[in-house]
Amino acid sequence: VSLSPLDPLRHYYLSIQASAALSAGHWSRAIDSAQTSLRLNHEHVSTHRVLAIALAMAGRLDEARQSVRHVLRLEPRLTVAEFIARSPGARYGLAETFGKALHDAGLPLGPIELQ
């Protein structure tokens, strides 16, 4: 991100940075990176998902619910079940943890139940 400050895909690199911070449990860093990314590209759905998860994990549920509304506007059929099924974190338990955060923020469960 710092090596390419004017890159037209900067939003994408910031989204990856937000995802890495989220996976490391750095909620504030994930939130900051995701918000910066969304200022550059407000339609990047994966960034909205990361932001919703980070906000929920940080206990900021009202803001997380707003982010989930953006996710559902961009990806109306997304459910927690689908998120978990296609998540690379499914093998390590992160997908379930993040899926619960998304559900807490208002994403429908789908055909599975969380523990």
PDB file of C-alpha atoms in Angstrom:
ATOM      1  CA  VAL A   1       0.000   0.000   0.000  1.00  0.00           C
ATOM      2  CA  SER A   2       2.734   2.472   0.904  1.00  0.00           C
ATOM      3  CA  LEU A   3       4.770   1.634  -2.211  1.00  0.00           C
ATOM      4  CA  SER A   4       1.972   2.557  -4.590  1.00  0.00           C
ATOM      5  CA  PRO A   5       0.029   5.519  -3.166  1.00  0.00           C
ATOM      6  CA  LEU A   6      -1.510   6.501  -6.519  1.00  0.00           C
ATOM      7  CA  ASP A   7      -2.300   3.011  -7.811  1.00  0.00           C
ATOM      8  CA  PRO A   8      -5.779   2.806  -9.393  1.00  0.00           C
ATOM      9  CA  LEU A   9      -6.253  -0.498  -7.532  1.00  0.00           C
ATOM     10  CA  ARG A  10      -5.280   0.940  -4.163  1.00  0.00           C
ATOM     11  CA  HIS A  11      -8.720   0.054  -2.784  1.00  0.00           C
ATOM     12  CA  TYR A  12      -7.960  -3.603  -3.469  1.00  0.00           C
ATOM     13  CA  TYR A  13      -4.633  -3.539  -1.631  1.00  0.00           C
ATOM     14  CA  LEU A  14      -6.265  -1.751   1.296  1.00  0.00           C
ATOM     15  CA  SER A  15      -8.967  -4.417   1.321  1.00  0.00           C
ATOM     16  CA  ILE A  16      -6.307  -7.124   1.528  1.00  0.00           C
ATOM     17  CA  GLN A  17      -4.636  -5.163   4.319  1.00  0.00           C
ATOM     18  CA  ALA A  18      -7.995  -5.014   6.141  1.00  0.00           C
ATOM     19  CA  SER A  19      -8.474  -8.771   5.691  1.00  0.00           C
ATOM     20  CA  ALA A  20      -5.016  -9.485   7.073  1.00  0.00           C
ATOM     21  CA  ALA A  21      -5.655  -7.268  10.094  1.00  0.00           C
ATOM     22  CA  LEU A  22      -9.004  -8.972  10.632  1.00  0.00           C
ATOM     23  CA  SER A  23      -7.411 -12.428  10.531  1.00  0.00           C
ATOM     24  CA  ALA A  24      -4.820 -11.263  13.054  1.00  0.00           C
ATOM     25  CA  GLY A  25      -7.510  -9.947  15.405  1.00  0.00           C
ATOM     26  CA  HIS A  26      -6.597  -6.286  14.940  1.00  0.00           C
ATOM     27  CA  TRP A  27     -10.148  -4.954  14.704  1.00  0.00           C
ATOM     28  CA  SER A  28      -9.295  -1.234  14.695  1.00  0.00           C
ATOM     29  CA  ARG A  29      -6.687  -1.649  11.966  1.00  0.00           C
ATOM     30  CA  ALA A  30      -9.122  -3.734   9.908  1.00  0.00           C
ATOM     31  CA  ILE A  31     -11.830  -1.088  10.316  1.00  0.00           C
ATOM     32  CA  ASP A  32      -9.499   1.759   9.341  1.00  0.00           C
ATOM     33  CA  SER A  33      -8.139  -0.042   6.278  1.00  0.00           C
ATOM     34  CA  ALA A  34     -11.600  -1.143   5.123  1.00  0.00           C
ATOM     35  CA  GLN A  35     -13.047   2.349   5.526  1.00  0.00           C
ATOM     36  CA  THR A  36     -10.156   3.854   3.564  1.00  0.00           C
ATOM     37  CA  SER A  37     -10.627   1.228   0.856  1.00  0.00           C
ATOM     38  CA  LEU A  38     -14.354   1.948   0.629  1.00  0.00           C
ATOM     39  CA  ARG A  39     -13.719   5.669   0.206  1.00  0.00           C
ATOM     40  CA  LEU A  40     -11.861   4.715  -2.982  1.00  0.00           C
ATOM     41  CA  ASN A  41     -14.365   2.088  -4.162  1.00  0.00           C
ATOM     42  CA  HIS A  42     -17.662   1.978  -2.300  1.00  0.00           C
ATOM     43  CA  GLU A  43     -18.920  -0.976  -4.358  1.00  0.00           C
ATOM     44  CA  HIS A  44     -16.246  -3.500  -3.302  1.00  0.00           C
ATOM     45  CA  VAL A  45     -18.398  -6.109  -1.582  1.00  0.00           C
ATOM     46  CA  SER A  46     -15.620  -8.099   0.085  1.00  0.00           C
ATOM     47  CA  THR A  47     -14.417  -4.929   1.797  1.00  0.00           C
ATOM     48  CA  HIS A  48     -17.928  -4.330   3.128  1.00  0.00           C
ATOM     49  CA  ARG A  49     -17.898  -7.899   4.520  1.00  0.00           C
ATOM     50  CA  VAL A  50     -14.542  -7.349   6.223  1.00  0.00           C
ATOM     51  CA  LEU A  51     -15.764  -4.053   7.666  1.00  0.00           C
ATOM     52  CA  ALA A  52     -18.975  -5.642   8.978  1.00  0.00           C
ATOM     53  CA  ILE A  53     -17.041  -8.461  10.637  1.00  0.00           C
ATOM     54  CA  ALA A  54     -14.447  -6.147  12.195  1.00  0.00           C
ATOM     55  CA  LEU A  55     -17.119  -3.793  13.507  1.00  0.00           C
ATOM     56  CA  ALA A  56     -19.079  -6.699  15.006  1.00  0.00           C
ATOM     57  CA  MET A  57     -15.952  -8.184  16.573  1.00  0.00           C
ATOM     58  CA  ALA A  58     -15.166  -4.756  18.059  1.00  0.00           C
ATOM     59  CA  GLY A  59     -18.646  -4.613  19.588  1.00  0.00           C
ATOM     60  CA  ARG A  60     -19.857  -1.856  17.265  1.00  0.00           C
ATOM     61  CA  LEU A  61     -23.021  -3.712  16.228  1.00  0.00           C
ATOM     62  CA  ASP A  62     -25.057  -0.746  14.988  1.00  0.00           C
ATOM     63  CA  GLU A  63     -22.303   0.137  12.516  1.00  0.00           C
ATOM     64  CA  ALA A  64     -21.835  -3.544  11.643  1.00  0.00           C
ATOM     65  CA  ARG A  65     -25.545  -3.817  10.813  1.00  0.00           C
ATOM     66  CA  GLN A  66     -25.212  -0.846   8.481  1.00  0.00           C
ATOM     67  CA  SER A  67     -22.286  -2.561   6.748  1.00  0.00           C
ATOM     68  CA  VAL A  68     -24.290  -5.768   6.363  1.00  0.00           C
ATOM     69  CA  ARG A  69     -27.049  -3.740   4.696  1.00  0.00           C
ATOM     70  CA  HIS A  70     -24.438  -2.574   2.153  1.00  0.00           C
ATOM     71  CA  VAL A  71     -23.302  -6.175   1.669  1.00  0.00           C
ATOM     72  CA  LEU A  72     -26.867  -7.319   1.032  1.00  0.00           C
ATOM     73  CA  ARG A  73     -27.465  -4.467  -1.395  1.00  0.00           C
ATOM     74  CA  LEU A  74     -24.457  -5.620  -3.419  1.00  0.00           C
ATOM     75  CA  GLU A  75     -24.908  -9.366  -2.843  1.00  0.00           C
ATOM     76  CA  PRO A  76     -28.594  -9.883  -1.931  1.00  0.00           C
ATOM     77  CA  ARG A  77     -28.518 -13.682  -1.678  1.00  0.00           C
ATOM     78  CA  LEU A  78     -25.512 -13.948   0.634  1.00  0.00           C
ATOM     79  CA  THR A  79     -26.054 -15.976   3.784  1.00  0.00           C
ATOM     80  CA  VAL A  80     -23.754 -17.020   6.601  1.00  0.00           C
ATOM     81  CA  ALA A  81     -23.821 -20.564   5.198  1.00  0.00           C
ATOM     82  CA  GLU A  82     -22.596 -19.401   1.806  1.00  0.00           C
ATOM     83  CA  PHE A  83     -19.971 -17.132   3.364  1.00  0.00           C
ATOM     84  CA  ILE A  84     -18.582 -20.068   5.356  1.00  0.00           C
ATOM     85  CA  ALA A  85     -18.736 -22.470   2.394  1.00  0.00           C
ATOM     86  CA  ARG A  86     -16.636 -20.233   0.162  1.00  0.00           C
ATOM     87  CA  SER A  87     -14.327 -18.821   2.824  1.00  0.00           C
ATOM     88  CA  PRO A  88     -10.648 -19.781   2.771  1.00  0.00           C
ATOM     89  CA  GLY A  89     -10.779 -19.575   6.583  1.00  0.00           C
ATOM     90  CA  ALA A  90     -13.187 -22.519   6.811  1.00  0.00           C
ATOM     91  CA  ARG A  91     -10.349 -24.964   7.422  1.00  0.00           C
ATOM     92  CA  TYR A  92      -9.109 -23.030  10.438  1.00  0.00           C
ATOM     93  CA  GLY A  93     -12.321 -22.065  12.238  1.00  0.00           C
ATOM     94  CA  LEU A  94     -12.096 -18.414  11.277  1.00  0.00           C
ATOM     95  CA  ALA A  95     -15.021 -18.711   8.877  1.00  0.00           C
ATOM     96  CA  GLU A  96     -17.347 -19.851  11.648  1.00  0.00           C
ATOM     97  CA  THR A  97     -16.161 -17.089  13.969  1.00  0.00           C
ATOM     98  CA  PHE A  98     -16.554 -14.465  11.264  1.00  0.00           C
ATOM     99  CA  GLY A  99     -19.856 -15.999  10.137  1.00  0.00           C
ATOM    100  CA  LYS A 100     -21.208 -15.593  13.665  1.00  0.00           C
ATOM    101  CA  ALA A 101     -20.093 -11.960  13.630  1.00  0.00           C
ATOM    102  CA  LEU A 102     -21.910 -11.427  10.329  1.00  0.00           C
ATOM    103  CA  HIS A 103     -25.013 -13.095  11.731  1.00  0.00           C
ATOM    104  CA  ASP A 104     -24.836 -10.883  14.842  1.00  0.00           C
ATOM    105  CA  ALA A 105     -24.772  -7.946  12.416  1.00  0.00           C
ATOM    106  CA  GLY A 106     -27.876  -9.161  10.595  1.00  0.00           C
ATOM    107  CA  LEU A 107     -26.751 -11.510   7.825  1.00  0.00           C
ATOM    108  CA  PRO A 108     -29.251 -14.397   7.473  1.00  0.00           C
ATOM    109  CA  LEU A 109     -27.974 -17.817   8.514  1.00  0.00           C
ATOM    110  CA  GLY A 110     -29.020 -19.888   5.534  1.00  0.00           C
ATOM    111  CA  PRO A 111     -29.226 -23.693   5.715  1.00  0.00           C
ATOM    112  CA  ILE A 112     -26.745 -24.222   8.587  1.00  0.00           C
ATOM    113  CA  GLU A 113     -26.819 -23.505  12.272  1.00  0.00           C
ATOM    114  CA  LEU A 114     -23.839 -22.002  14.072  1.00  0.00           C
ATOM    115  CA  GLN A 115     -22.599 -23.605  17.267  1.00  0.00           C
TER     116      GLN A 115
END
